[in-house]
Short mmCIF file of C-alpha atoms in Angstrom, two decimals:
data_model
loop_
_atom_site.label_atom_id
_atom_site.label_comp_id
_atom_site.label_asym_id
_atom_site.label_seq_id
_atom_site.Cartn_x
_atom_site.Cartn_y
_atom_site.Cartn_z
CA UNK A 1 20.37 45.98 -13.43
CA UNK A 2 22.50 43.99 -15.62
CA UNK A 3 21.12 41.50 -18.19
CA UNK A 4 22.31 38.31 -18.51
CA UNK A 5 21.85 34.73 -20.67
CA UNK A 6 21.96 31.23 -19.17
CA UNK A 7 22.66 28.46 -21.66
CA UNK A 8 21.75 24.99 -21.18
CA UNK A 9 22.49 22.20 -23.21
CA UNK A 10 20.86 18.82 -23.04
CA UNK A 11 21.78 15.65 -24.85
CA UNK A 12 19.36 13.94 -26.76
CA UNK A 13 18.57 10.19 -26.56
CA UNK A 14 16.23 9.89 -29.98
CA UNK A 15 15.88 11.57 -32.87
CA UNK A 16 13.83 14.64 -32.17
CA UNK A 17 13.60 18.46 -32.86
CA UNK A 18 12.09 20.50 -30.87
CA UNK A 19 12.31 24.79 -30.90
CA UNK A 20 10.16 27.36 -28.98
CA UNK A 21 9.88 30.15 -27.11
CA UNK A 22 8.06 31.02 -23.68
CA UNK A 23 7.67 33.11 -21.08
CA UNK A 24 11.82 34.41 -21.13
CA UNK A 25 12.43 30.71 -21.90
CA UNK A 26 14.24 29.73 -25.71
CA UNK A 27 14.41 26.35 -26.56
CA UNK A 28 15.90 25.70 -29.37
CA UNK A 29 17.40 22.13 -31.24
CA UNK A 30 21.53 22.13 -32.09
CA UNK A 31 23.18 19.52 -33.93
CA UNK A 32 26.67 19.92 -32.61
CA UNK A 33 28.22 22.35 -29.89
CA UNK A 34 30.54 24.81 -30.55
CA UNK A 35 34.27 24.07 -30.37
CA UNK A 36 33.61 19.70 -29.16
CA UNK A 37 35.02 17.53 -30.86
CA UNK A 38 33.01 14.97 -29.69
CA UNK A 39 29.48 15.17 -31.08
CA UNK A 40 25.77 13.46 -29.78
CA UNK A 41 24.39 11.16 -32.46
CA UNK A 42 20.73 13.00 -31.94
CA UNK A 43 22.03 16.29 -31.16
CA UNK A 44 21.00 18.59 -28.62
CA UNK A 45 19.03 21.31 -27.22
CA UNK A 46 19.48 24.60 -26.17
CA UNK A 47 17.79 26.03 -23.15
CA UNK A 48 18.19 29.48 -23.00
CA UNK A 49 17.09 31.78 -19.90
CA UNK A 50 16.88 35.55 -19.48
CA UNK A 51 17.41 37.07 -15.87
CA UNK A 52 18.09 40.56 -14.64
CA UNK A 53 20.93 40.95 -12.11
CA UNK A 54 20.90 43.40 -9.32
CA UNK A 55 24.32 45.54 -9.03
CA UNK A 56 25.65 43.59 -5.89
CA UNK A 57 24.32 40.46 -7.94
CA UNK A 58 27.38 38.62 -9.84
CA UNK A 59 27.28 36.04 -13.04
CA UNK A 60 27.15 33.38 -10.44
CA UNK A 61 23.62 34.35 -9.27
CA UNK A 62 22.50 33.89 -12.40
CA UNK A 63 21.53 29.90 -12.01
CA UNK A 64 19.36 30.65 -9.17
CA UNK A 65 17.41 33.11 -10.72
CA UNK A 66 16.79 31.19 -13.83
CA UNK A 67 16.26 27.41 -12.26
CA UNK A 68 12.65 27.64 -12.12
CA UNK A 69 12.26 28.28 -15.43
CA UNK A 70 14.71 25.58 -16.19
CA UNK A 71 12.88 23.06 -14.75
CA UNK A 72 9.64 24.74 -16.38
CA UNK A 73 11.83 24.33 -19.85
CA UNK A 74 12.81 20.49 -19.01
CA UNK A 75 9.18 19.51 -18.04
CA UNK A 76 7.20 20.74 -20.97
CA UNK A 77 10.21 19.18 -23.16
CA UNK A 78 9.93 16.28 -21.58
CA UNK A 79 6.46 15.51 -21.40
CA UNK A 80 6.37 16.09 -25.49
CA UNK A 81 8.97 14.59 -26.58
CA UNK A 82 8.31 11.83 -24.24
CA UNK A 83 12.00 11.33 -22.72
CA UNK A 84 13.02 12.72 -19.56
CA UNK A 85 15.58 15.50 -19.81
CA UNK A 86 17.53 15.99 -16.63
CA UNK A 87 20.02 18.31 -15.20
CA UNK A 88 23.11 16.19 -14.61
CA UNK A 89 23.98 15.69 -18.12
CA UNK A 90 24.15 18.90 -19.21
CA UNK A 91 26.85 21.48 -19.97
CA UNK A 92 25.77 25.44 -18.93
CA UNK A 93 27.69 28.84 -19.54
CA UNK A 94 26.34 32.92 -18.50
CA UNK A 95 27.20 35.72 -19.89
CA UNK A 96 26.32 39.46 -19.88
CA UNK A 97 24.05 40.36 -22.65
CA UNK A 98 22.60 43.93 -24.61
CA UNK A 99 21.52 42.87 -27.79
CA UNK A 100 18.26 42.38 -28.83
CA UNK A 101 16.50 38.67 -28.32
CA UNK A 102 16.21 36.51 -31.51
CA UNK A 103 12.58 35.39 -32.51
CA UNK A 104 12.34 31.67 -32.64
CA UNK A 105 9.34 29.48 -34.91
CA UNK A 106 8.01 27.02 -33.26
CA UNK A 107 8.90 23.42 -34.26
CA UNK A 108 8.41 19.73 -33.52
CA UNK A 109 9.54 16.92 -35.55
CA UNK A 110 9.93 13.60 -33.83
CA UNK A 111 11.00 9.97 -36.11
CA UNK A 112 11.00 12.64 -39.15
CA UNK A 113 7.13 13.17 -38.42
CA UNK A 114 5.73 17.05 -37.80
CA UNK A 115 4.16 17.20 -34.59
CA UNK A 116 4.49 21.26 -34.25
CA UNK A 117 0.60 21.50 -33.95
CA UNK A 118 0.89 19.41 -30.72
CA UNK A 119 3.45 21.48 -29.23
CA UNK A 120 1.77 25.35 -30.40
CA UNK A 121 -1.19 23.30 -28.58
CA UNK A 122 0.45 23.16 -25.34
CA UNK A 123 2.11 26.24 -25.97
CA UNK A 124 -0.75 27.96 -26.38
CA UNK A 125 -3.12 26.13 -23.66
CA UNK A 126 -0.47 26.99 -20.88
CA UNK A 127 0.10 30.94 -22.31
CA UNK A 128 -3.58 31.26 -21.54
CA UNK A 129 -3.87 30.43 -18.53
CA UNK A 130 -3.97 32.12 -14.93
CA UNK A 131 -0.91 32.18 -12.62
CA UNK A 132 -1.97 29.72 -10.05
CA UNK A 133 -3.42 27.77 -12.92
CA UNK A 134 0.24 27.57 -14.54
CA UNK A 135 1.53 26.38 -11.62
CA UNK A 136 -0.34 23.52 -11.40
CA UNK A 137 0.66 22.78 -14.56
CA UNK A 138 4.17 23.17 -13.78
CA UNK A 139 3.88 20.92 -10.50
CA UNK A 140 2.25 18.42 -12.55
CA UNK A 141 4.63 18.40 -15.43
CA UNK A 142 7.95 18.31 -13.33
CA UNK A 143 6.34 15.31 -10.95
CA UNK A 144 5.67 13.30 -14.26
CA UNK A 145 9.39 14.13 -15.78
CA UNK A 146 10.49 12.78 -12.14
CA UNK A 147 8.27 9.39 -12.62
CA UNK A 148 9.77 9.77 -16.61
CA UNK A 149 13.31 9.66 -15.28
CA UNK A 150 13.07 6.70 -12.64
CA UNK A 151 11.20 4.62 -15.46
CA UNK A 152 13.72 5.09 -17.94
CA UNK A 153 16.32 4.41 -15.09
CA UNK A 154 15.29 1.19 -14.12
CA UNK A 155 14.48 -0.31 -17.59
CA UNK A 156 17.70 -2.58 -16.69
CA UNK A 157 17.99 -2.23 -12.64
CA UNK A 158 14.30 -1.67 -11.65
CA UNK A 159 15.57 0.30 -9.27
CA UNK A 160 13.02 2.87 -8.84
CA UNK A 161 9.98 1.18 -10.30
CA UNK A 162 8.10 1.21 -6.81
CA UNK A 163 9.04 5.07 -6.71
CA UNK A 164 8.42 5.98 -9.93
CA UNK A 165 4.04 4.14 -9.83
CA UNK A 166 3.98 6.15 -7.01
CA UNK A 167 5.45 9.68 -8.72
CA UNK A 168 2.96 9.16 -11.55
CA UNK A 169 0.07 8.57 -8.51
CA UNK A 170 1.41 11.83 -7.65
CA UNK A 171 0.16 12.98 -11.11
CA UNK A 172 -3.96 11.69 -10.45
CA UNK A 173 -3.54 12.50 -7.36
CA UNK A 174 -2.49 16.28 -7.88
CA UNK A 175 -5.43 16.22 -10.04
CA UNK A 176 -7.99 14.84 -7.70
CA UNK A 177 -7.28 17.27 -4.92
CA UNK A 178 -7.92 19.98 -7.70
CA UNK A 179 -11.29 18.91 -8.58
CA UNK A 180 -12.22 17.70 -4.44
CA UNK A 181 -14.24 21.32 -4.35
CA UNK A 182 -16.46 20.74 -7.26
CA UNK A 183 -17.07 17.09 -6.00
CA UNK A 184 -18.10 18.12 -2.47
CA UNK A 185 -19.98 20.88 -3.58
CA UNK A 186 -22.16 18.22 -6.26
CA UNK A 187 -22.41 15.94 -3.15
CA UNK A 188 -23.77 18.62 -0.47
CA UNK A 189 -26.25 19.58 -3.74
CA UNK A 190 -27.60 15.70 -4.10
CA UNK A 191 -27.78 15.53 0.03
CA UNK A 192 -29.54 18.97 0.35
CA UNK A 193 -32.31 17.63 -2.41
CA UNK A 194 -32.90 14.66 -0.98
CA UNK A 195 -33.02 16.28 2.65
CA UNK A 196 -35.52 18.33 1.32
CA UNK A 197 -37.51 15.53 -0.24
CA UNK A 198 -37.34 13.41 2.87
CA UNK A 199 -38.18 16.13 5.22
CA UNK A 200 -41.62 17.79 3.03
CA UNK A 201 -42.20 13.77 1.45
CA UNK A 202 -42.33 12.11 4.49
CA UNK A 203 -42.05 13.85 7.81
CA UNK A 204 -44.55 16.29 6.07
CA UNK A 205 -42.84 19.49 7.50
CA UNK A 206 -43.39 22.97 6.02
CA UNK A 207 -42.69 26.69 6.79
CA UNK A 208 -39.64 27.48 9.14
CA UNK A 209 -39.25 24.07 10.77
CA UNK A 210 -38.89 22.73 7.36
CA UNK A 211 -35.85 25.19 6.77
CA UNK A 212 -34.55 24.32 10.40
CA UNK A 213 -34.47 20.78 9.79
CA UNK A 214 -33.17 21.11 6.40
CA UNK A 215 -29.95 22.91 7.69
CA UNK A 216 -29.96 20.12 10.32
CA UNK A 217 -29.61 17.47 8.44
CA UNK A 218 -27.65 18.40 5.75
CA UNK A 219 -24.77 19.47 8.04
CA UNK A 220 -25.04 16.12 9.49
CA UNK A 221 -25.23 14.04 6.61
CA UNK A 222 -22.27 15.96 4.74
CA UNK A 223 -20.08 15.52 7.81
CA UNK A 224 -20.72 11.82 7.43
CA UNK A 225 -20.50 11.40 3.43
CA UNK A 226 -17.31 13.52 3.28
CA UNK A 227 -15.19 10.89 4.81
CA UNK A 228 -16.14 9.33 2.00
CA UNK A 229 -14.29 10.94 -0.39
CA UNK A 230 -11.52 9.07 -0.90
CA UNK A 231 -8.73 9.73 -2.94
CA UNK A 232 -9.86 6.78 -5.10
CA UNK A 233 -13.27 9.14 -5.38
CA UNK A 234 -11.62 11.99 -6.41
CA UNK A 235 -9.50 10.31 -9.06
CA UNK A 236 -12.85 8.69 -10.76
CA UNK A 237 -14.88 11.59 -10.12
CA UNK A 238 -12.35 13.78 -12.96
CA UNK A 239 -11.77 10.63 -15.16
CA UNK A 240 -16.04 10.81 -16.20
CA UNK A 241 -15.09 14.80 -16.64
CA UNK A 242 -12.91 13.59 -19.01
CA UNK A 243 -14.82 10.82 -20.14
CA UNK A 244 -12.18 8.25 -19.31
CA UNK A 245 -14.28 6.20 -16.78
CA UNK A 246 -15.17 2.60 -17.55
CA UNK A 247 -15.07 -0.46 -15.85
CA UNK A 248 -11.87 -1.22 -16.88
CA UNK A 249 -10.23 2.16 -15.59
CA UNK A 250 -12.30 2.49 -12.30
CA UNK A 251 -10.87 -1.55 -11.04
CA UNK A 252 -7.12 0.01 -12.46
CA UNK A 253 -7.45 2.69 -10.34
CA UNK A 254 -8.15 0.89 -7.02
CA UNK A 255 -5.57 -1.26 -7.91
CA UNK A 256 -3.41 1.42 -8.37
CA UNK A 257 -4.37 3.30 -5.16
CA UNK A 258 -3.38 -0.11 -3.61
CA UNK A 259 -0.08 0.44 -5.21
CA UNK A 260 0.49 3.52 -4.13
CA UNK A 261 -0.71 2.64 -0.59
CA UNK A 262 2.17 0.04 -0.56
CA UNK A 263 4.74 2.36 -1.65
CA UNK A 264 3.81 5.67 0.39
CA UNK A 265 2.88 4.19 3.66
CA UNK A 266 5.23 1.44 3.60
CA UNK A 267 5.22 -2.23 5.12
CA UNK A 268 7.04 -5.39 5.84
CA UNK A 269 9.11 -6.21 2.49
CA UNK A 270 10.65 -9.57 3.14
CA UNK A 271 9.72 -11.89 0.39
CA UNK A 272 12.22 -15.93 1.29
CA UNK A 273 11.50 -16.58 -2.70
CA UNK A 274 12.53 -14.42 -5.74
CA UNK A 275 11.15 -14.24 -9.38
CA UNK A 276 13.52 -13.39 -13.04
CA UNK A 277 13.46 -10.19 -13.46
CA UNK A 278 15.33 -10.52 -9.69
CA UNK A 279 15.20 -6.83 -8.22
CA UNK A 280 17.70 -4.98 -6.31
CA UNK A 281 15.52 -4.53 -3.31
CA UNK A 282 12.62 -6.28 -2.10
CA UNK A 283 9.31 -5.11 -3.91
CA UNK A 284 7.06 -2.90 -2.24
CA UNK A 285 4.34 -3.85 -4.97
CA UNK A 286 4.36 -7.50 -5.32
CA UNK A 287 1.44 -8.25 -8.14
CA UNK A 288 1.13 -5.21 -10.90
CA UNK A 289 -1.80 -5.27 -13.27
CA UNK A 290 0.05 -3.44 -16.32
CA UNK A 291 3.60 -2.40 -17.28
CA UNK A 292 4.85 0.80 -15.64
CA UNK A 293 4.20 2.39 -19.10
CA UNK A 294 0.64 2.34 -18.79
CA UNK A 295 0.46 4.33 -16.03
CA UNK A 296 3.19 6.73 -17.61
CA UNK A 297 0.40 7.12 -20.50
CA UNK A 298 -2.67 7.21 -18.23
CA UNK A 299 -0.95 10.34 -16.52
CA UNK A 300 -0.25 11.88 -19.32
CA UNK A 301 -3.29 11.64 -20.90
CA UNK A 302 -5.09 13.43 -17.72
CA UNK A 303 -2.60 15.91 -17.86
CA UNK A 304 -3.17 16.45 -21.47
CA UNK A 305 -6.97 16.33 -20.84
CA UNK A 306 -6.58 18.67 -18.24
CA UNK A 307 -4.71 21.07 -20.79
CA UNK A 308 -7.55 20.13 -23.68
CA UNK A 309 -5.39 19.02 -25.68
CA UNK A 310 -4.29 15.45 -27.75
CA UNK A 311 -1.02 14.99 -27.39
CA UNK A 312 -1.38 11.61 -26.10
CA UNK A 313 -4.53 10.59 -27.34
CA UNK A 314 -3.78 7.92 -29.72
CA UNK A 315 -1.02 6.44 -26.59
CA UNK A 316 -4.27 5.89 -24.24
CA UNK A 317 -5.99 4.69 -27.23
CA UNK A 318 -3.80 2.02 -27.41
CA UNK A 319 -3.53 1.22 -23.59
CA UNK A 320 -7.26 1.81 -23.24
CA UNK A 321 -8.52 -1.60 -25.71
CA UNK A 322 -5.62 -4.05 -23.51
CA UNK A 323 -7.71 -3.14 -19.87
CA UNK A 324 -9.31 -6.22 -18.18
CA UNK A 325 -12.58 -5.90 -16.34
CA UNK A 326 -13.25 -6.20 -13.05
CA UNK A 327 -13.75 -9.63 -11.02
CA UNK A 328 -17.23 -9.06 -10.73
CA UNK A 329 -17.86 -8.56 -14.01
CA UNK A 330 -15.36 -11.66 -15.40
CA UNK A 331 -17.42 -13.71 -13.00
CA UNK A 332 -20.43 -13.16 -14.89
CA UNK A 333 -18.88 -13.99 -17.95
CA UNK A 334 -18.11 -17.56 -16.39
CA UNK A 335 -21.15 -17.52 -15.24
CA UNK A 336 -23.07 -17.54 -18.72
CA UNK A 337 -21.33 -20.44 -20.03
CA UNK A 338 -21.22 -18.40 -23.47
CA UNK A 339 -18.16 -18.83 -24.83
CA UNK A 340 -17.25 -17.52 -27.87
CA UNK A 341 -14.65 -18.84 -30.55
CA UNK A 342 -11.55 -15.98 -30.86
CA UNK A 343 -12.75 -14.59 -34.36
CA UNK A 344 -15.55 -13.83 -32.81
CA UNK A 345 -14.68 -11.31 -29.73
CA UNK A 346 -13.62 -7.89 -29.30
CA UNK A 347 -12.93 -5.16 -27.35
CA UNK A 348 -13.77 -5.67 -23.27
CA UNK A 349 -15.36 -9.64 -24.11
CA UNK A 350 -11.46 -10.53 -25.51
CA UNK A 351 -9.71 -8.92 -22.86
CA UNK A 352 -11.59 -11.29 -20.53
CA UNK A 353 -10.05 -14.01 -22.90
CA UNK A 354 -7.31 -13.24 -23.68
CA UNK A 355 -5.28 -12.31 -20.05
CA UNK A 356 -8.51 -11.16 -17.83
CA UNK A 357 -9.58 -14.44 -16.66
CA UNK A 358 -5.59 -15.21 -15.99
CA UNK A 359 -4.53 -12.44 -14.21
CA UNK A 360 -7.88 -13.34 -11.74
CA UNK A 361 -6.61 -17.04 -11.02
CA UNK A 362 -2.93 -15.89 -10.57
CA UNK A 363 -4.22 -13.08 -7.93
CA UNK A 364 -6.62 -16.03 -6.20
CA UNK A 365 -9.44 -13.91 -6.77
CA UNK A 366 -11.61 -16.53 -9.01
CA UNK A 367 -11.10 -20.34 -8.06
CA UNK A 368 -9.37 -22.47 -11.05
CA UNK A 369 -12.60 -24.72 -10.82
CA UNK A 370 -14.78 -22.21 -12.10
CA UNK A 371 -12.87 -21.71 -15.28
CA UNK A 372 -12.79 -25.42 -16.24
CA UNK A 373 -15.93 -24.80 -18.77
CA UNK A 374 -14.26 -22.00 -20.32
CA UNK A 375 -11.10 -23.65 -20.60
CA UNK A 376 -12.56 -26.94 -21.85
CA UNK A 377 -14.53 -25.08 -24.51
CA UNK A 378 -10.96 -22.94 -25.59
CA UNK A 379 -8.74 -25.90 -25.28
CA UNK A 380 -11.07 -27.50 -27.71
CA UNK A 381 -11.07 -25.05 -30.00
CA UNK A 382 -7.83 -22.43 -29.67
CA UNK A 383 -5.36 -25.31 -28.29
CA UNK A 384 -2.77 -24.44 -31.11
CA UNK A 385 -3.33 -20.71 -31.01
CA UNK A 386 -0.29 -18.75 -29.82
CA UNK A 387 -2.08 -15.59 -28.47
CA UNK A 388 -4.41 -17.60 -26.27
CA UNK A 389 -1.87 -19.66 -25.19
CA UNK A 390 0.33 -17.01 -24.07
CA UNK A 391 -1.84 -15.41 -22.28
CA UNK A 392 -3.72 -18.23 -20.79
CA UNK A 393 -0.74 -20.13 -20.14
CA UNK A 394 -0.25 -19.77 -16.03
CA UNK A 395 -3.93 -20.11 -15.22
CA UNK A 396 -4.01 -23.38 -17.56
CA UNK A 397 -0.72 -25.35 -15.31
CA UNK A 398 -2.85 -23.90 -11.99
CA UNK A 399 -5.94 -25.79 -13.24
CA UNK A 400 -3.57 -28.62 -14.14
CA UNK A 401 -1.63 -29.20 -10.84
CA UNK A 402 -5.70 -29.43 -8.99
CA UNK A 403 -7.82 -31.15 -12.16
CA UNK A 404 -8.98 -34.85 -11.18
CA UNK A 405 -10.85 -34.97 -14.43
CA UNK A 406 -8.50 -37.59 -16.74
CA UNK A 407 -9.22 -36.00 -20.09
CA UNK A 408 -9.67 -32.85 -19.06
CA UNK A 409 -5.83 -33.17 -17.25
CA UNK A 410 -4.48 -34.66 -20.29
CA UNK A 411 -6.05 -31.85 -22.50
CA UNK A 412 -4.26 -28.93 -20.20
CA UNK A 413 -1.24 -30.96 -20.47
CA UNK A 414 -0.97 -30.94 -24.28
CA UNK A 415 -1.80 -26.82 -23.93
CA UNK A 416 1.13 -26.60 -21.58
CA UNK A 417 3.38 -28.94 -24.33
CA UNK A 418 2.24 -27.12 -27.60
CA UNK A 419 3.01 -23.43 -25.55
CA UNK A 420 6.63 -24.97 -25.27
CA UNK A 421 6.18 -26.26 -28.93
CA UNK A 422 4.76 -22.90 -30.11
CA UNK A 423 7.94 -21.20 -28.31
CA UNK A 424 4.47 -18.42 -26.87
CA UNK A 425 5.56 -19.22 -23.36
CA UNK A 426 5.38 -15.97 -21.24
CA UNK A 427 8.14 -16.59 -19.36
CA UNK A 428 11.65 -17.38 -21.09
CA UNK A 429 11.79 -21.03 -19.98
CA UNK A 430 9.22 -23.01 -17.97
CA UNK A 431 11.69 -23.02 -15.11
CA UNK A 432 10.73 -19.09 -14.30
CA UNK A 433 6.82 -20.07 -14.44
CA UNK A 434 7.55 -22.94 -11.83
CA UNK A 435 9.44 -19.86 -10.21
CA UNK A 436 7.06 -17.19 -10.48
CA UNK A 437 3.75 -19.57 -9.40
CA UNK A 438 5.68 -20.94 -6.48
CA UNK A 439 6.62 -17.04 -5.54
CA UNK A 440 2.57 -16.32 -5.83
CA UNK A 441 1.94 -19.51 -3.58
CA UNK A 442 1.09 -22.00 -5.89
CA UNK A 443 2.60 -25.64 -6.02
CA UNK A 444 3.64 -27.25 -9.10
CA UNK A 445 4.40 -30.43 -9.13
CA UNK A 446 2.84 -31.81 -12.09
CA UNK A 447 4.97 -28.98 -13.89
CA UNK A 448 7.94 -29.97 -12.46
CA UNK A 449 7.73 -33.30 -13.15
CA UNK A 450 7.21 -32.44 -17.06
CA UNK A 451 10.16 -30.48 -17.13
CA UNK A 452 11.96 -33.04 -14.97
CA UNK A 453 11.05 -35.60 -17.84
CA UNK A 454 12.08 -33.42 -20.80
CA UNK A 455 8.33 -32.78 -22.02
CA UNK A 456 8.89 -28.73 -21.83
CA UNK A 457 11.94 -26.66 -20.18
#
């Protein structure tokens, strides 16, 4: 048996240090390599692997054997540091070694900030664990530096964006099927009591025909209630484990499963009208709720839950207070009539405002006509306010183009002139709104007319 060394080197994209050691694997951060002239403005890291190589075995070998734990090196990286490392840009060499290993200290420093408890967390959590339960960690890790790398690829292109939503599915998904035993196993519990309630309670059996008919039924009703569980299910079922389920999260994920739906089992693509950003391809998911980076941090965060640890705690913190509620729920808020002046909301109440009640008339979901109260009272008040305005701004021109109401019209014009005014447009230019409405099947001709005359462009 012959020892040997494989040396990676990755490129870094941001200013970031990070040095461990694991399972045969040394990581460890370079500023320059050895004998290039040339030098990476961030640096790089080191990846280094141990294998053994059988006597018919050459150097050669030696990137077979140590690829797993390559990947295993690029994932954890990755998912710290929050950058996809891959393995096209990187330089390698193998060699023969005898000597004795060096002894690396663990470090993290990302922006000039210390994060080295985060990584002796993760570190540590995955150290602990049990084979199989490492190698869900592993599959989970390497399927979110996969969704990590076709983000950050399609930034400019958005070539990948439909593959990468459904890579970080992949993610919840991975998860889901792991917890589908305990969830079955709490649902044949809950049909078993109430079988057994039903049948003493009120077909009054007792002795051995009560256990007969309690076997009975309970295989019957778990056959049924298994179908059931969907992967939707399974996905909400380990987000209250993790206390991450609200009302918010549980209408993202069906909306994501949607997604994912559209992507995996594919459909007809052909759209005759295009929006700005145009795509290279037709899109597979025509309406998204949230940037691709919320999903990138809602993964994440499960995977870091899963781990017990915080390494992207305050991230979901963040994305956590923009989530909009569900229709149901927004309906009820039209539905009170009590409207509040901005200063005066917060957390789930201003989401509604601010983008909830939006995104509902763009996706045809609540009528324009039932948000003429709440625009009429925000109009009234918040008519010059920027955030509002932006974020109100494509629900306001559909209420315009179908208002008959005189004021009320000229009011929603003046919103649409003082978002122009304001330069808190959402779009670049009103040109792409008229673009983007017509694209989600709504005519605008009373828009096009005011950027016809010169009111807005």
């Amino acid at each position: 048996m012959k020892r040997c060394i494989n040396e990676y080197y990755c490129e870094l994209d941001k200013a970031v240090e990070v040095q461990f050691q694991f399972d045969g694997i040394n990581v460890q951060y370079i500023s320059e390599l050895d004998g290039k002239q040339s030098s990476s403005e961030f640096g790089y890291l080191k990846i280094s692997i141990e294998a053994n190589l059988k006597k018919y075995e050459s150097l050669s070998d030696s990137a077979i054997l140590t690829r797993s734990k390559y990947l295993i090196a690029l994932g954890i990286v990755s998912f710290v540091i929050d950058d996809p490392l891959d393995v096209y840009d990187t330089s390698s060499s193998s060699f023969v070694f005898e000597g004795e290993s060096s002894t690396l200290e663990n470090k993290f420093i990302i922006d000039s900030v210390n994060n080295t408890y985060y990584l002796n967390e993760i570190i540590d959590k995955i150290s602990g664990l049990e084979t199989h339960e490492r190698h869900l960690v592993f599959s989970l890790l390497d399927r979110w530096r996969k969704a990590r790398y076709m983000e950050k690829n399609s930034e400019s292109s958005l070539m990948f964006s439909d593959e990468a939503t459904l890579a970080y599915f992949h993610v919840l998904e991975l998860l889901g099927d792991l917890h589908s035993k305990e969830l079955i196993a709490k649902s044949n519990d809950s049909v078993d009591a109430f079988v057994k309630q039903y049948n003493e309670d009120i077909l009054s059996l007792t002795g051995q025909s009560l256990e007969n008919e309690n076997k009975s039924k309970l295989k019957l009703l778990s056959g049924l209630l298994s179908k059931d569980l969907s992967v939707t299910g399974k996905i909400l079922y380990f987000l209250k484990k993790y206390d991450l389920y609200s009302n918010q999260t549980a209408f993202w994920i069906k909306n994501l499963v949607d997604a994912r739906n559209s992507v995996a089992h594919g459909r007809r693509v052909f759209y005759d009208k295009s929006i700005f950003p145009v795509q290279p391809f037709f899109p597979l998911v025509a309406n998204t709720m949230y940037p691709l980076e919320f999903v990138r941090v809602l993964s994440a965060n499960v995977i870091s839950k899963h781990l017990g640890i915080d390494l992207y705690k305050n991230e979901w913190n963040i994305i956590e207070k923009c989530l909009i509620s569900d229709v149901q729920v927004t309906n009820e808020y039209l539905a009170s009539g009590e409207f509040k002046k901005l200063d005066e909301i917060y957390g789930s109440e201003a989401n509604i405002v601010n983008g909830g009640i939006d995104n509902f008339v763009l996706s045809k979901k609540i009528s324009p006509e039932k948000c003429a109260n709440f625009y009429k009272f925000y109009l009234k008040n918040e008519i010059e306010n920027q955030d509002f305005l932006h974020s109100n701004i494509r629900s306001i021109i559909i209420l315009f183009e179908c208002v008959k109401e005189v004021e009320f019209s000229e009011t929603l014009k003046s919103a649409i002139i003082n978002t122009h005014r304001l330069e808190c447009n959402i779009d670049f230019n009103f040109r792409d709104t008229m673009y983007f409405l017509d694209f989600h099947g709504f005519q605008t001709v009373k828009l096009e007319k005011l950027i016809e005359n010169g009111a807005i462009r």
